[in-house]
Coordinates of C-alpha atoms in Angstrom, one line a residue:
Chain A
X1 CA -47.3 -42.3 11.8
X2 CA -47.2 -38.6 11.3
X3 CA -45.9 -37.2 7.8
X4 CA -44.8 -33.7 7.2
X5 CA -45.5 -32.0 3.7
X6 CA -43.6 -29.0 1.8
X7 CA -45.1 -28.6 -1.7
X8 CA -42.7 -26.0 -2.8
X9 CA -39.3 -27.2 -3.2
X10 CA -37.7 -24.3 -4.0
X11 CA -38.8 -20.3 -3.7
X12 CA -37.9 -17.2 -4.6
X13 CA -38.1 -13.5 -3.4
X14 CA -36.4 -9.6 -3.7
X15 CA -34.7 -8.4 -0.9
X16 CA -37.1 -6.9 1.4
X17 CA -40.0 -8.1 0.4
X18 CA -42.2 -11.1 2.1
X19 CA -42.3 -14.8 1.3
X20 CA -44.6 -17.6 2.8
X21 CA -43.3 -21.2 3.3
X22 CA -46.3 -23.9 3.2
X23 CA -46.4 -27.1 5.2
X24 CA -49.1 -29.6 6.0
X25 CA -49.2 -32.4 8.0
X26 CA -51.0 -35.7 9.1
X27 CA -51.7 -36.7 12.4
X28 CA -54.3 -38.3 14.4
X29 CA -52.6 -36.8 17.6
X30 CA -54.1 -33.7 19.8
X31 CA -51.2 -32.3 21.6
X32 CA -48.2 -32.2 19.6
X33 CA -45.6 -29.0 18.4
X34 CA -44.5 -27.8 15.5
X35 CA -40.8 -26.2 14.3
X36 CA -39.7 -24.4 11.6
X37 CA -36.0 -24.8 11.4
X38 CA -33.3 -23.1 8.6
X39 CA -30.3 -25.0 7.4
X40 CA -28.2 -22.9 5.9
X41 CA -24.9 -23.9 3.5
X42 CA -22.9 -24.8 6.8
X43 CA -25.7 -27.5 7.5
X44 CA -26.4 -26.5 11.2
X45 CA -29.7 -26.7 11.8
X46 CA -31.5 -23.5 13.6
X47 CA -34.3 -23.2 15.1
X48 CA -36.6 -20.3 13.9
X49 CA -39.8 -20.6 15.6
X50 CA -41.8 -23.0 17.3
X51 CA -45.6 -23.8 18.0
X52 CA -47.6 -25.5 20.7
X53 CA -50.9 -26.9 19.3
X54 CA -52.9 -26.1 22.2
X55 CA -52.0 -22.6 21.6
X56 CA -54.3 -20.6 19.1
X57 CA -52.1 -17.7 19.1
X58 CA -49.6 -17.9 16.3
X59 CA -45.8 -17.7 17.2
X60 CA -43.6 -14.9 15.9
X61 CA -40.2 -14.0 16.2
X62 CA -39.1 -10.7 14.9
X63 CA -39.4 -11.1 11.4
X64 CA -40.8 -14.8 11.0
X65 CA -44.4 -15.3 12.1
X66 CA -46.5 -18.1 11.6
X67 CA -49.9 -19.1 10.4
X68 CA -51.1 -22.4 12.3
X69 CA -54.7 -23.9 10.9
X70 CA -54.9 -26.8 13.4
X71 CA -57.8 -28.3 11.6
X72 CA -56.8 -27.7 8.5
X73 CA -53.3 -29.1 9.4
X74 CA -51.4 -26.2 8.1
X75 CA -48.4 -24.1 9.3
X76 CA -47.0 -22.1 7.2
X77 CA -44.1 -20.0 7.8
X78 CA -43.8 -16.0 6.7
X79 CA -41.0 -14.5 6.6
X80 CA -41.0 -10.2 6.3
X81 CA -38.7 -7.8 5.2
X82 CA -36.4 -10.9 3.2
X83 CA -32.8 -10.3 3.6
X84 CA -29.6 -12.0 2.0
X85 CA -28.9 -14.1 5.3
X86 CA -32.0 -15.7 5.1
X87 CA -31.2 -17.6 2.2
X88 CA -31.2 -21.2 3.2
X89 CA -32.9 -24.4 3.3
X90 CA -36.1 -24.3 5.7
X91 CA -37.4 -27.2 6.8
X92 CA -40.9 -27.6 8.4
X93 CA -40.9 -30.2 11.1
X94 CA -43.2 -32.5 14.1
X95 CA -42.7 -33.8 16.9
X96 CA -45.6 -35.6 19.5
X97 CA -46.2 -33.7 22.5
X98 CA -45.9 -37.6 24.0
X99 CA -48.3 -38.3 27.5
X100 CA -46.1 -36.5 30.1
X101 CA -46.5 -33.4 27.7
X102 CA -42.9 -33.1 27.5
X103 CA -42.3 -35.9 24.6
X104 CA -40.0 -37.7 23.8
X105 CA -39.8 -38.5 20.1
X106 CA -37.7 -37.4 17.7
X107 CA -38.7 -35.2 14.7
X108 CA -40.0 -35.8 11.6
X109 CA -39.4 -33.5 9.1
X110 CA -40.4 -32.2 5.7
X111 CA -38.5 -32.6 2.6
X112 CA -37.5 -29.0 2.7
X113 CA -38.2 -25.5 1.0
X114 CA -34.9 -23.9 -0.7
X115 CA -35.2 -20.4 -0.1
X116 CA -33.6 -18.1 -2.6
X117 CA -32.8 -14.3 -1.9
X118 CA -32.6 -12.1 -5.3
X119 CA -30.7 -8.9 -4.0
Chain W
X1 CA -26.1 -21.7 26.1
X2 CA -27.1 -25.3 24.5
X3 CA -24.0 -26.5 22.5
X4 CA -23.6 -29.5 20.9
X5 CA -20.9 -30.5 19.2
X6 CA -19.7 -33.9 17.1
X7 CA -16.2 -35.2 15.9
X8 CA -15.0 -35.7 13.8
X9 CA -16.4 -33.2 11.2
X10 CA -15.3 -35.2 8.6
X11 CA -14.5 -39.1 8.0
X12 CA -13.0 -40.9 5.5
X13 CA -13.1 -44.7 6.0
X14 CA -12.4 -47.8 3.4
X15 CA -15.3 -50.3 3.2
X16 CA -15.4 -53.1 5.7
X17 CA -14.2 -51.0 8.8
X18 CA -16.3 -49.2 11.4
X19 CA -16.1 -45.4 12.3
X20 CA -17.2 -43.5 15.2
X21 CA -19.1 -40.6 15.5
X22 CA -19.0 -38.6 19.0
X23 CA -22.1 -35.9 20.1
X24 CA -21.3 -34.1 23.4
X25 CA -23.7 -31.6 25.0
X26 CA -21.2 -29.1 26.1
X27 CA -23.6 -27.0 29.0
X28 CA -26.4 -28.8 29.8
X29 CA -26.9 -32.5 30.6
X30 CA -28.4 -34.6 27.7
X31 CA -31.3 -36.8 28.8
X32 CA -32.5 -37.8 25.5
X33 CA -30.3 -37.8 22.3
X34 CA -31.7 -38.4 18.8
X35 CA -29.4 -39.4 15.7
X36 CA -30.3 -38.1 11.9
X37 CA -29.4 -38.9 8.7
X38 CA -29.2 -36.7 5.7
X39 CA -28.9 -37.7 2.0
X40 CA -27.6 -34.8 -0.6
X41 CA -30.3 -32.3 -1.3
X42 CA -32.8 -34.4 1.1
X43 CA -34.1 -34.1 4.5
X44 CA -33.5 -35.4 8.1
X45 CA -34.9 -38.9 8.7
X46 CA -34.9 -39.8 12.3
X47 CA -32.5 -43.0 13.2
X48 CA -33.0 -43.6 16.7
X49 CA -33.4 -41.8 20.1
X50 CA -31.4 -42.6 23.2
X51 CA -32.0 -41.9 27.2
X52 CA -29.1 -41.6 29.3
X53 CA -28.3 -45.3 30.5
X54 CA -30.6 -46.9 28.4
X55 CA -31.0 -48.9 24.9
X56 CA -31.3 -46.6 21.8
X57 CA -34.6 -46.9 19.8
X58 CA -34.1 -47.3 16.9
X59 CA -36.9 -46.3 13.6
X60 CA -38.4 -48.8 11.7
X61 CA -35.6 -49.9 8.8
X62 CA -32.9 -49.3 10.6
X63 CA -30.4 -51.8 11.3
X64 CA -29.2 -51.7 15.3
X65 CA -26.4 -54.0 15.0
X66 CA -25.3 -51.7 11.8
X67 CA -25.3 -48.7 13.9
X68 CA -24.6 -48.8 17.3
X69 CA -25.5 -46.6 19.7
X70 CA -24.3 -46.0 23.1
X71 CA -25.2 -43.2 25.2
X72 CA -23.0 -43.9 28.1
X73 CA -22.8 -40.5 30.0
X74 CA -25.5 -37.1 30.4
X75 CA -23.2 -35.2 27.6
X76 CA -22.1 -38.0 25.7
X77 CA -23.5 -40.3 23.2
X78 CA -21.5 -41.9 20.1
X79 CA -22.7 -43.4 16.7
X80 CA -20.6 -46.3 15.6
X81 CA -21.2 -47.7 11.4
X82 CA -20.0 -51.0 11.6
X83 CA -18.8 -52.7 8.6
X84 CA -18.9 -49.4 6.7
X85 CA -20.2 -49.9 3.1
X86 CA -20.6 -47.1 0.3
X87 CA -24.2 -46.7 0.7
X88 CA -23.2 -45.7 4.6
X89 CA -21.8 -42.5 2.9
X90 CA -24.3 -39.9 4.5
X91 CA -24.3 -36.3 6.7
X92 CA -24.7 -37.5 9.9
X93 CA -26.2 -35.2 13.0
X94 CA -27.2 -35.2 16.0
X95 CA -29.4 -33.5 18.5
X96 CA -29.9 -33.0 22.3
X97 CA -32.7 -32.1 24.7
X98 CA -32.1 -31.9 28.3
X99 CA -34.3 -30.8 30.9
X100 CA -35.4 -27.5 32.1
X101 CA -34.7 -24.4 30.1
X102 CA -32.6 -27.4 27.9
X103 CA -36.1 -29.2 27.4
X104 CA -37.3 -26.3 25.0
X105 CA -36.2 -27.8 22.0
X106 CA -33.8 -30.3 20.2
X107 CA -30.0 -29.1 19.9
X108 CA -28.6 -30.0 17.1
X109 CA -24.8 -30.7 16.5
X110 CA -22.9 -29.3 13.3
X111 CA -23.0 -32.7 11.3
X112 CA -20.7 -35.3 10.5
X113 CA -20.0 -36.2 6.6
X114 CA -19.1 -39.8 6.3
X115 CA -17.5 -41.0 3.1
X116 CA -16.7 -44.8 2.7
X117 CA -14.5 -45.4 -0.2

């Protein structure tokens, strides 16, 4: 079974600076992807970026950018130029790429990193 | 595009009765939908996964006959807590993948908050 690690359970950071997430994980699988998802007070999940293991090239989306080690198991999330809506809880999360490449498991997620915002 | 939405929001039952929880894909059809628990201050742990048509799967510990699934229609699968107990008192969600442009990720519904009194 694949498990999903966030060490920090809660961080901090000023208003416009830059903050890094960490996550780990445990598989013994080849082809799999990888989400970072935000939950903010109103509990809807969002996605904010996602990564295809066969890709070396590391996702970004405007501010959040990742850095995926695929041997080291690592994928950690940075986010740039903080700002008050990002405040949330980010969770790091896997899911098998299954045989057809399309998958069709579920996710398994990590316990969660509360991310704090100091204006 | 790629709404999901449950009902109700919010439940109140007493313990001993069942409740039902609804997760509609609103524009796209659901092939696969995947239920979730959430415990205070902890994460997602998966439930089960249904196809269209087909028996849920559920994860290891969890009780089928407890929590029935049905996922009778593309847009329409339901969650039902039988014999509801205190420890049942949980934030429910839901998520969605269809095909095509839909098959990019899970879509997750806005939750259900069960409390059993």
């Amino acid at each position: 079974a694949q498990t999903v690690t966030q060490s920090q359970p809660e961080m901090s950071v000023q208003e416009a600076e830059t903050v890094t997430l960490s996550c780990t994980y445990d598989t013994s699988e080849s082809d799999y992807y990888l989400f970072w998802y935000k939950q903010p007070p109103s509990r809807q999940m969002i996605l904010v970026i996602r990564q295809e293991a066969y890709k070396q090239q590391n996702a970004t989306e405007n501010r959040f950018s990742v850095n995926f080690q695929k041997a080291a198991k690592s994928f950690s999330l940075k986010i740039s130029d903080s700002q008050l809506g990002d405040a949330a809880m980010y969770f790091c999360a896997y899911r098998s790429a299954g045989l057809s490449g399309g998958g069709a498991d579920g996710l398994t997620f990590g316990k969660g990193t509360h991310l704090i915002i100091q204006p | 595009g790629a709404v999901v939405s449950q009902h109700p929001s919010r439940v109140i039952c007493k313990s001993g009765t069942s409740v039902k929880i609804e997760c509609r894909s609103l524009d796209f059809q659901a092939t696969t939908m995947f239920w979730y628990r959430q415990f205070p201050k902890q994460s997602l742990m998966l439930m089960a996964t249904s196809n269209e048509g087909s028996k849920a799967t559920y994860e290891q510990g969890v009780e089928k006959d407890k929590f029935l699934i049905n996922h009778a229609s593309l847009t329409l699968s339901t969650l039902t807590v039988t014999s509801a107990h205190p420890e049942d008192s949980s934030f429910y969600i839901c998520s969605a993948r269809g095909s095509g442009w839909a098959s990019y990720e899970q879509y997750f519904g806005p939750g259900t908050r069960l409390t059993v009194t």
